[in-house]
mmCIF file of C-alpha atoms and ligand atoms in Angstrom:
data_model
loop_
_atom_site.group_PDB
_atom_site.id
_atom_site.type_symbol
_atom_site.label_atom_id
_atom_site.label_comp_id
_atom_site.label_asym_id
_atom_site.label_seq_id
_atom_site.Cartn_x
_atom_site.Cartn_y
_atom_site.Cartn_z
ATOM 1 C CA UNK A 1 20.100 -14.638 -16.180
ATOM 2 C CA UNK A 2 17.776 -12.199 -15.075
ATOM 3 C CA UNK A 3 16.957 -8.062 -15.873
ATOM 4 C CA UNK A 4 17.731 -5.693 -13.138
ATOM 5 C CA UNK A 5 14.278 -5.889 -12.529
ATOM 6 C CA UNK A 6 13.155 -9.238 -12.056
ATOM 7 C CA UNK A 7 16.073 -8.886 -9.536
ATOM 8 C CA UNK A 8 14.425 -6.223 -7.719
ATOM 9 C CA UNK A 9 11.319 -8.662 -8.033
ATOM 10 C CA UNK A 10 12.771 -11.691 -6.210
ATOM 11 C CA UNK A 11 14.460 -9.227 -3.573
ATOM 12 C CA UNK A 12 10.939 -7.982 -2.558
ATOM 13 C CA UNK A 13 9.674 -11.513 -3.159
ATOM 14 C CA UNK A 14 12.276 -12.552 -0.462
ATOM 15 C CA UNK A 15 12.030 -9.390 2.030
ATOM 16 C CA UNK A 16 10.709 -10.165 5.292
ATOM 17 C CA UNK A 17 8.296 -6.768 5.021
ATOM 18 C CA UNK A 18 6.936 -8.944 2.136
ATOM 19 C CA UNK A 19 5.777 -11.464 4.140
ATOM 20 C CA UNK A 20 4.692 -9.227 6.554
ATOM 21 C CA UNK A 21 1.770 -8.461 4.276
ATOM 22 C CA UNK A 22 0.156 -11.641 4.419
ATOM 23 C CA UNK A 23 -0.658 -9.798 8.270
ATOM 24 C CA UNK A 24 -1.624 -6.860 7.561
ATOM 25 C CA UNK A 25 -5.306 -4.778 6.987
ATOM 26 C CA UNK A 26 -6.928 -4.044 4.061
ATOM 27 C CA UNK A 27 -10.117 -2.645 5.173
ATOM 28 C CA UNK A 28 -11.590 -6.365 7.683
ATOM 29 C CA UNK A 29 -8.401 -7.224 10.354
ATOM 30 C CA UNK A 30 -6.633 -9.510 8.269
ATOM 31 C CA UNK A 31 -7.460 -12.762 10.848
ATOM 32 C CA UNK A 32 -11.060 -11.203 11.096
ATOM 33 C CA UNK A 33 -11.385 -14.440 7.569
ATOM 34 C CA UNK A 34 -9.467 -15.769 6.197
ATOM 35 C CA UNK A 35 -10.799 -15.312 2.864
ATOM 36 C CA UNK A 36 -10.560 -11.456 2.960
ATOM 37 C CA UNK A 37 -7.831 -9.647 1.538
ATOM 38 C CA UNK A 38 -4.608 -9.455 3.785
ATOM 39 C CA UNK A 39 -2.512 -6.890 1.381
ATOM 40 C CA UNK A 40 0.043 -9.541 0.195
ATOM 41 C CA UNK A 41 -3.050 -10.598 -1.759
ATOM 42 C CA UNK A 42 -3.531 -7.152 -3.291
ATOM 43 C CA UNK A 43 -0.464 -7.044 -4.176
ATOM 44 C CA UNK A 44 0.081 -9.947 -5.971
ATOM 45 C CA UNK A 45 -3.781 -8.219 -6.697
ATOM 46 C CA UNK A 46 -1.574 -4.745 -8.041
ATOM 47 C CA UNK A 47 0.947 -6.847 -8.863
ATOM 48 C CA UNK A 48 -0.830 -9.029 -12.606
ATOM 49 C CA UNK A 49 -2.835 -5.994 -13.473
ATOM 50 C CA UNK A 50 0.644 -3.801 -13.311
ATOM 51 C CA UNK A 51 2.095 -6.633 -15.346
ATOM 52 C CA UNK A 52 -1.013 -7.151 -18.002
ATOM 53 C CA UNK A 53 -1.293 -3.332 -18.563
ATOM 54 C CA UNK A 54 2.733 -2.632 -18.795
ATOM 55 C CA UNK A 55 3.207 -5.662 -21.425
ATOM 56 C CA UNK A 56 0.180 -4.142 -23.403
ATOM 57 C CA UNK A 57 1.904 -1.586 -23.573
ATOM 58 C CA UNK A 58 4.865 -2.654 -24.205
ATOM 59 C CA UNK A 59 5.721 -1.216 -21.191
ATOM 60 C CA UNK A 60 8.222 -2.409 -18.842
ATOM 61 C CA UNK A 61 5.786 -5.717 -17.018
ATOM 62 C CA UNK A 62 9.063 -6.196 -14.991
ATOM 63 C CA UNK A 63 8.675 -2.287 -13.678
ATOM 64 C CA UNK A 64 5.554 -1.939 -12.455
ATOM 65 C CA UNK A 65 6.201 -5.956 -10.951
ATOM 66 C CA UNK A 66 8.453 -4.473 -8.516
ATOM 67 C CA UNK A 67 7.568 -2.047 -8.201
ATOM 68 C CA UNK A 68 3.321 -2.888 -7.457
ATOM 69 C CA UNK A 69 4.770 -5.280 -4.726
ATOM 70 C CA UNK A 70 6.635 -3.204 -3.109
ATOM 71 C CA UNK A 71 4.099 -0.271 -2.766
ATOM 72 C CA UNK A 72 2.027 -1.380 0.442
ATOM 73 C CA UNK A 73 5.500 -2.448 2.508
ATOM 74 C CA UNK A 74 5.669 0.446 4.157
ATOM 75 C CA UNK A 75 2.431 -0.028 5.734
ATOM 76 C CA UNK A 76 1.656 0.138 9.460
ATOM 77 C CA UNK A 77 -1.117 -2.393 10.783
ATOM 78 C CA UNK A 78 -4.823 -1.286 11.177
ATOM 79 C CA UNK A 79 -4.500 0.350 7.900
ATOM 80 C CA UNK A 80 -4.656 4.111 7.290
ATOM 81 C CA UNK A 81 -5.693 5.021 10.242
ATOM 82 C CA UNK A 82 -2.427 3.041 11.669
ATOM 83 C CA UNK A 83 -0.780 5.564 9.572
ATOM 84 C CA UNK A 84 -2.748 8.977 10.730
ATOM 85 C CA UNK A 85 -1.512 7.099 14.515
ATOM 86 C CA UNK A 86 1.920 6.592 14.010
ATOM 87 C CA UNK A 87 2.321 10.149 11.915
ATOM 88 C CA UNK A 88 0.666 11.612 14.437
ATOM 89 C CA UNK A 89 2.841 10.306 17.920
ATOM 90 C CA UNK A 90 5.550 11.735 14.655
ATOM 91 C CA UNK A 91 5.457 15.030 15.516
ATOM 92 C CA UNK A 92 8.282 17.279 15.672
ATOM 93 C CA UNK A 93 9.959 13.774 14.548
ATOM 94 C CA UNK A 94 9.878 13.424 10.381
ATOM 95 C CA UNK A 95 6.254 11.843 10.827
ATOM 96 C CA UNK A 96 4.796 8.883 9.309
ATOM 97 C CA UNK A 97 4.171 8.530 5.864
ATOM 98 C CA UNK A 98 3.638 4.493 4.033
ATOM 99 C CA UNK A 99 4.660 5.253 0.609
ATOM 100 C CA UNK A 100 8.566 7.207 2.183
ATOM 101 C CA UNK A 101 8.744 3.859 4.862
ATOM 102 C CA UNK A 102 8.194 2.114 1.658
ATOM 103 C CA UNK A 103 11.560 3.710 0.305
ATOM 104 C CA UNK A 104 13.158 3.572 4.133
ATOM 105 C CA UNK A 105 12.154 -0.735 3.734
ATOM 106 C CA UNK A 106 14.103 -1.101 0.992
ATOM 107 C CA UNK A 107 16.909 0.958 1.849
ATOM 108 C CA UNK A 108 17.693 0.451 4.990
ATOM 109 C CA UNK A 109 15.700 -1.890 6.842
ATOM 110 C CA UNK A 110 15.861 -4.732 5.016
ATOM 111 C CA UNK A 111 19.384 -4.945 5.599
ATOM 112 C CA UNK A 112 19.793 -9.018 5.233
ATOM 113 C CA UNK A 113 24.005 -8.995 4.416
ATOM 114 C CA UNK A 114 24.215 -5.593 6.621
ATOM 115 C CA UNK A 115 26.397 -3.900 3.517
ATOM 116 C CA UNK A 116 24.194 -0.464 4.458
ATOM 117 C CA UNK A 117 22.040 -0.506 1.140
ATOM 118 C CA UNK A 118 19.317 -2.253 2.012
ATOM 119 C CA UNK A 119 17.203 -4.700 -0.492
ATOM 120 C CA UNK A 120 19.750 -2.213 -3.148
ATOM 121 C CA UNK A 121 16.962 -1.684 -6.037
ATOM 122 C CA UNK A 122 17.670 -0.349 -8.987
ATOM 123 C CA UNK A 123 17.199 3.691 -8.345
ATOM 124 C CA UNK A 124 13.609 3.912 -11.357
ATOM 125 C CA UNK A 125 11.997 1.326 -7.810
ATOM 126 C CA UNK A 126 12.887 3.452 -5.947
ATOM 127 C CA UNK A 127 11.185 6.627 -7.336
ATOM 128 C CA UNK A 128 8.537 4.758 -7.578
ATOM 129 C CA UNK A 129 7.938 4.142 -4.435
ATOM 130 C CA UNK A 130 8.261 7.793 -2.877
ATOM 131 C CA UNK A 131 4.484 8.544 -4.977
ATOM 132 C CA UNK A 132 2.982 11.062 -3.155
ATOM 133 C CA UNK A 133 3.342 13.258 -0.042
ATOM 134 C CA UNK A 134 6.607 12.665 2.200
ATOM 135 C CA UNK A 135 6.602 14.686 5.750
ATOM 136 C CA UNK A 136 9.301 16.654 6.091
ATOM 137 C CA UNK A 137 11.861 15.783 8.315
ATOM 138 C CA UNK A 138 11.658 11.836 6.789
ATOM 139 C CA UNK A 139 14.876 10.592 7.185
ATOM 140 C CA UNK A 140 14.986 8.754 3.454
ATOM 141 C CA UNK A 141 18.561 7.629 1.860
ATOM 142 C CA UNK A 142 20.703 10.468 0.852
ATOM 143 C CA UNK A 143 20.528 10.520 -3.132
ATOM 144 C CA UNK A 144 16.256 10.286 -2.741
ATOM 145 C CA UNK A 145 15.915 13.302 -0.185
ATOM 146 C CA UNK A 146 18.919 14.973 -2.070
ATOM 147 C CA UNK A 147 17.148 15.128 -5.448
ATOM 148 C CA UNK A 148 14.803 18.343 -5.464
ATOM 149 C CA UNK A 149 11.008 17.248 -5.437
ATOM 150 C CA UNK A 150 9.847 18.567 -9.663
ATOM 151 C CA UNK A 151 12.842 16.048 -10.438
ATOM 152 C CA UNK A 152 11.994 13.511 -8.611
ATOM 153 C CA UNK A 153 7.962 13.486 -10.383
ATOM 154 C CA UNK A 154 9.574 13.686 -13.435
ATOM 155 C CA UNK A 155 11.435 10.666 -13.191
ATOM 156 C CA UNK A 156 9.157 8.880 -12.332
ATOM 157 C CA UNK A 157 8.925 5.817 -14.657
ATOM 158 C CA UNK A 158 5.300 5.400 -16.413
ATOM 159 C CA UNK A 159 5.291 2.386 -15.065
ATOM 160 C CA UNK A 160 5.018 3.863 -11.278
ATOM 161 C CA UNK A 161 1.873 6.099 -12.756
ATOM 162 C CA UNK A 162 0.381 2.842 -14.183
ATOM 163 C CA UNK A 163 1.230 0.807 -10.765
ATOM 164 C CA UNK A 164 -0.973 4.027 -8.978
ATOM 165 C CA UNK A 165 -4.255 3.600 -11.546
ATOM 166 C CA UNK A 166 -3.809 -0.791 -10.904
ATOM 167 C CA UNK A 167 -3.631 -0.032 -6.653
ATOM 168 C CA UNK A 168 -6.961 1.640 -7.518
ATOM 169 C CA UNK A 169 -8.854 -0.017 -9.956
ATOM 170 C CA UNK A 170 -7.507 -3.525 -7.581
ATOM 171 C CA UNK A 171 -8.272 -2.341 -4.042
ATOM 172 C CA UNK A 172 -11.832 -0.958 -5.831
ATOM 173 C CA UNK A 173 -13.208 -3.571 -6.748
ATOM 174 C CA UNK A 174 -11.666 -6.614 -4.626
ATOM 175 C CA UNK A 175 -13.717 -4.032 -1.577
ATOM 176 C CA UNK A 176 -16.915 -4.077 -2.599
ATOM 177 C CA UNK A 177 -16.445 -7.806 -2.933
ATOM 178 C CA UNK A 178 -15.261 -7.891 0.844
ATOM 179 C CA UNK A 179 -17.160 -6.000 1.317
ATOM 180 C CA UNK A 180 -20.454 -7.425 0.161
ATOM 181 C CA UNK A 181 -18.814 -11.206 1.080
ATOM 182 C CA UNK A 182 -18.362 -9.631 5.172
ATOM 183 C CA UNK A 183 -22.746 -9.018 4.283
ATOM 184 C CA UNK A 184 -21.373 -5.281 5.168
ATOM 185 C CA UNK A 185 -22.484 -4.435 1.727
ATOM 186 C CA UNK A 186 -26.010 -4.648 -0.002
ATOM 187 C CA UNK A 187 -25.976 -6.916 -3.654
ATOM 188 C CA UNK A 188 -28.824 -4.323 -4.077
ATOM 189 C CA UNK A 189 -27.209 -1.114 -3.505
ATOM 190 C CA UNK A 190 -23.710 -2.088 -4.906
ATOM 191 C CA UNK A 191 -26.812 -3.319 -7.839
ATOM 192 C CA UNK A 192 -27.384 0.740 -7.929
ATOM 193 C CA UNK A 193 -23.431 1.724 -9.243
ATOM 194 C CA UNK A 194 -22.417 2.935 -13.264
ATOM 195 C CA UNK A 195 -19.523 0.080 -13.460
ATOM 196 C CA UNK A 196 -21.692 -2.542 -12.261
ATOM 197 C CA UNK A 197 -24.564 -1.806 -14.283
ATOM 198 C CA UNK A 198 -22.286 -1.265 -17.533
ATOM 199 C CA UNK A 199 -21.177 -4.790 -16.142
ATOM 200 C CA UNK A 200 -23.782 -6.598 -16.266
ATOM 201 C CA UNK A 201 -25.340 -5.288 -19.479
ATOM 202 C CA UNK A 202 -21.757 -6.868 -21.407
ATOM 203 C CA UNK A 203 -22.029 -10.092 -19.136
ATOM 204 C CA UNK A 204 -26.408 -10.113 -19.287
ATOM 205 C CA UNK A 205 -25.169 -11.399 -14.953
ATOM 206 C CA UNK A 206 -26.295 -10.700 -12.440
ATOM 207 C CA UNK A 207 -23.611 -12.930 -10.516
ATOM 208 C CA UNK A 208 -21.680 -11.093 -8.354
ATOM 209 C CA UNK A 209 -17.957 -12.614 -9.375
ATOM 210 C CA UNK A 210 -18.234 -12.378 -13.119
ATOM 211 C CA UNK A 211 -20.156 -8.595 -12.421
ATOM 212 C CA UNK A 212 -16.777 -7.929 -10.783
ATOM 213 C CA UNK A 213 -15.247 -9.717 -12.946
ATOM 214 C CA UNK A 214 -16.225 -7.731 -16.068
ATOM 215 C CA UNK A 215 -15.654 -4.318 -14.157
ATOM 216 C CA UNK A 216 -11.938 -4.414 -13.729
ATOM 217 C CA UNK A 217 -12.641 -5.752 -17.115
ATOM 218 C CA UNK A 218 -13.848 -2.530 -17.948
ATOM 219 C CA UNK A 219 -11.200 -0.032 -16.205
ATOM 220 C CA UNK A 220 -8.449 -1.737 -17.015
ATOM 221 C CA UNK A 221 -8.989 -2.301 -21.038
ATOM 222 C CA UNK A 222 -10.067 1.418 -20.346
ATOM 223 C CA UNK A 223 -6.600 2.593 -18.775
ATOM 224 C CA UNK A 224 -4.978 1.065 -20.908
ATOM 225 C CA UNK A 225 -6.381 2.238 -24.899
ATOM 226 C CA UNK A 226 -6.370 6.368 -22.242
ATOM 227 C CA UNK A 227 -2.916 5.783 -21.120
ATOM 228 C CA UNK A 228 -1.610 4.541 -25.322
ATOM 229 C CA UNK A 229 -2.876 7.382 -26.962
ATOM 230 C CA UNK A 230 -1.014 9.893 -24.052
ATOM 231 C CA UNK A 231 1.980 8.131 -24.813
ATOM 232 C CA UNK A 232 1.248 9.213 -27.552
ATOM 233 C CA UNK A 233 0.635 12.505 -26.623
ATOM 234 C CA UNK A 234 4.171 13.119 -24.846
ATOM 235 C CA UNK A 235 7.692 14.484 -25.936
ATOM 236 C CA UNK A 236 10.399 16.101 -23.332
ATOM 237 C CA UNK A 237 8.842 18.340 -21.863
ATOM 238 C CA UNK A 238 5.111 16.566 -20.939
ATOM 239 C CA UNK A 239 5.268 13.456 -19.791
ATOM 240 C CA UNK A 240 2.979 10.959 -20.518
ATOM 241 C CA UNK A 241 0.457 10.166 -17.179
ATOM 242 C CA UNK A 242 -1.281 7.470 -16.843
ATOM 243 C CA UNK A 243 -5.011 7.827 -16.607
ATOM 244 C CA UNK A 244 -8.793 6.556 -17.632
ATOM 245 C CA UNK A 245 -11.145 8.158 -19.940
ATOM 246 C CA UNK A 246 -13.898 10.401 -18.187
ATOM 247 C CA UNK A 247 -16.808 8.249 -18.393
ATOM 248 C CA UNK A 248 -14.866 5.135 -16.185
ATOM 249 C CA UNK A 249 -13.106 8.740 -13.604
ATOM 250 C CA UNK A 250 -16.357 9.497 -12.505
ATOM 251 C CA UNK A 251 -17.861 6.206 -12.213
ATOM 252 C CA UNK A 252 -14.592 5.568 -9.528
ATOM 253 C CA UNK A 253 -15.054 8.619 -8.266
ATOM 254 C CA UNK A 254 -18.915 6.919 -7.567
ATOM 255 C CA UNK A 255 -17.537 3.126 -6.763
ATOM 256 C CA UNK A 256 -14.764 5.413 -3.464
ATOM 257 C CA UNK A 257 -17.613 7.685 -2.717
ATOM 258 C CA UNK A 258 -20.545 3.879 -2.063
ATOM 259 C CA UNK A 259 -16.979 2.052 -0.338
ATOM 260 C CA UNK A 260 -16.448 5.185 2.223
ATOM 261 C CA UNK A 261 -20.217 5.318 2.907
ATOM 262 C CA UNK A 262 -20.864 1.907 3.111
ATOM 263 C CA UNK A 263 -17.644 0.292 4.114
ATOM 264 C CA UNK A 264 -14.619 2.821 4.877
ATOM 265 C CA UNK A 265 -16.525 4.418 7.954
ATOM 266 C CA UNK A 266 -18.496 1.724 8.795
ATOM 267 C CA UNK A 267 -18.402 0.828 12.383
ATOM 268 C CA UNK A 268 -17.180 -2.576 12.395
ATOM 269 C CA UNK A 269 -13.991 -1.740 10.828
ATOM 270 C CA UNK A 270 -14.179 1.589 12.515
ATOM 271 C CA UNK A 271 -14.408 0.096 15.477
ATOM 272 C CA UNK A 272 -11.727 -2.468 14.928
ATOM 273 C CA UNK A 273 -9.522 0.224 13.236
ATOM 274 C CA UNK A 274 -9.400 2.140 16.416
ATOM 275 C CA UNK A 275 -8.872 -0.238 19.254
ATOM 276 C CA UNK A 276 -5.571 -0.779 16.502
ATOM 277 C CA UNK A 277 -4.791 2.094 16.649
ATOM 278 C CA UNK A 278 -4.802 2.721 20.912
ATOM 279 C CA UNK A 279 -2.650 -0.451 20.899
ATOM 280 C CA UNK A 280 -0.109 1.222 18.325
ATOM 281 C CA UNK A 281 0.023 4.338 20.686
ATOM 282 C CA UNK A 282 0.359 1.743 24.384
ATOM 283 C CA UNK A 283 2.553 0.452 22.542
ATOM 284 C CA UNK A 284 4.812 3.469 21.419
ATOM 285 C CA UNK A 285 4.702 5.027 24.844
ATOM 286 C CA UNK A 286 5.351 2.263 26.419
ATOM 287 C CA UNK A 287 8.791 0.880 24.476
ATOM 288 C CA UNK A 288 9.017 5.197 25.010
ATOM 289 C CA UNK A 289 9.864 4.846 28.592
ATOM 290 C CA UNK A 290 10.672 2.096 28.232
ATOM 291 C CA UNK A 291 13.393 1.007 25.588
ATOM 292 C CA UNK A 292 14.839 -2.217 26.763
ATOM 293 C CA UNK A 293 11.597 -4.062 25.512
ATOM 294 C CA UNK A 294 12.929 -3.384 22.156
ATOM 295 C CA UNK A 295 14.201 -6.138 20.262
ATOM 296 C CA UNK A 296 18.488 -6.058 20.405
ATOM 297 C CA UNK A 297 18.433 -4.948 16.307
ATOM 298 C CA UNK A 298 16.443 -2.014 17.112
ATOM 299 C CA UNK A 299 18.141 -1.433 20.919
ATOM 300 C CA UNK A 300 20.991 -1.480 19.030
ATOM 301 C CA UNK A 301 20.727 1.540 16.648
ATOM 302 C CA UNK A 302 19.624 3.437 19.987
ATOM 303 C CA UNK A 303 23.374 4.735 19.901
ATOM 304 C CA UNK A 304 22.930 6.338 16.228
ATOM 305 C CA UNK A 305 19.353 7.325 16.062
ATOM 306 C CA UNK A 306 17.132 9.032 18.203
ATOM 307 C CA UNK A 307 15.033 6.350 19.628
ATOM 308 C CA UNK A 308 10.998 8.242 18.441
ATOM 309 C CA UNK A 309 12.750 6.670 13.767
ATOM 310 C CA UNK A 310 13.293 2.860 15.548
ATOM 311 C CA UNK A 311 10.109 2.682 17.575
ATOM 312 C CA UNK A 312 8.330 4.532 14.700
ATOM 313 C CA UNK A 313 9.706 1.483 12.293
ATOM 314 C CA UNK A 314 9.489 -0.632 14.848
ATOM 315 C CA UNK A 315 5.574 -0.745 14.749
ATOM 316 C CA UNK A 316 5.022 0.842 11.684
ATOM 317 C CA UNK A 317 6.745 -3.034 10.331
ATOM 318 C CA UNK A 318 4.853 -4.874 12.839
ATOM 319 C CA UNK A 319 1.120 -6.583 11.234
ATOM 320 C CA UNK A 320 -1.752 -6.447 12.576
ATOM 321 C CA UNK A 321 -1.905 -8.943 15.270
ATOM 322 C CA UNK A 322 1.915 -9.100 16.578
ATOM 323 C CA UNK A 323 0.610 -5.421 17.830
ATOM 324 C CA UNK A 324 -2.151 -6.512 19.457
ATOM 325 C CA UNK A 325 -0.056 -9.579 21.024
ATOM 326 C CA UNK A 326 2.510 -7.282 22.346
ATOM 327 C CA UNK A 327 1.752 -7.379 26.697
ATOM 328 C CA UNK A 328 1.385 -3.589 27.946
ATOM 329 C CA UNK A 329 2.727 -1.938 31.484
ATOM 330 C CA UNK A 330 -0.796 -2.962 32.775
ATOM 331 C CA UNK A 331 -1.349 1.566 32.852
ATOM 332 C CA UNK A 332 -1.635 2.221 29.498
ATOM 333 C CA UNK A 333 -5.262 1.392 29.315
ATOM 334 C CA UNK A 334 -7.526 2.168 25.625
ATOM 335 C CA UNK A 335 -7.177 6.122 25.506
HETATM 336 MG MG1 MG B 401 -2.699 -0.104 -2.346
#
């Protein structure tokens, strides 16, 4: 009844790692307010966009959806700062990166049936999770590890590139929305953005909900039109890319800069992130000193895997709130 990619999608949705995205930070800590986006909501929003774009381009919407739902599975608690801290703690032990961790989760860590193949997803979906840099020595499945980098990139399906673009469209527009809701991004400043002005001109209103919806619509239509042309131009030597046109690329770059200055690096966000990162380090150090404190299924791995990787997998899998609930020995206060 299902295609291979529909089966991938269903296995991802039924995984524990996917359920945990509900309590992982997008920008504002997931527990700060019920209407801010968690990574699960973000993943669902990206999936819906990627499915729409893939359908419009006569590509494979099921593959796009599966990749989108899985694209953030490997994120540790406390977002990109949490990722950097874990990578720092894993120096000399194979490092940490959320994309690579996502592949590790679906291949190794989600081993519900104990058959050693994790969620047993298709190669297309697994390769699609491996965008970006992979730290030297990061433990991936042999078939992904053996693949030379270049060939791996060429084997990335166009659906994976579409998910990447939709990820950006989703987080830019939704972070702007969350930032304004949180009272951290000023609406009069957001109104200066090129894309906001375009959307306002097209809708004839300054109402943020309507404008934000139109901004997404502008970017998605541009992505479809540009990628359609790229697909027509592509051949075996030059695989197609999914891209925004130059005007939309400039407008999104402006938005990213704006959000960096007004939201991502705002003191309220930074304070929560720094506390979270210190908790990551304190928990890592405490469990390294006392591995008996690990849950049994992680302790069992100690016989054949390095302690640091087990700690990294365990902590990366934690939700923000689970991490903060960990009781630590009195000596391990914040740095
Ligand atoms: Mg994302």
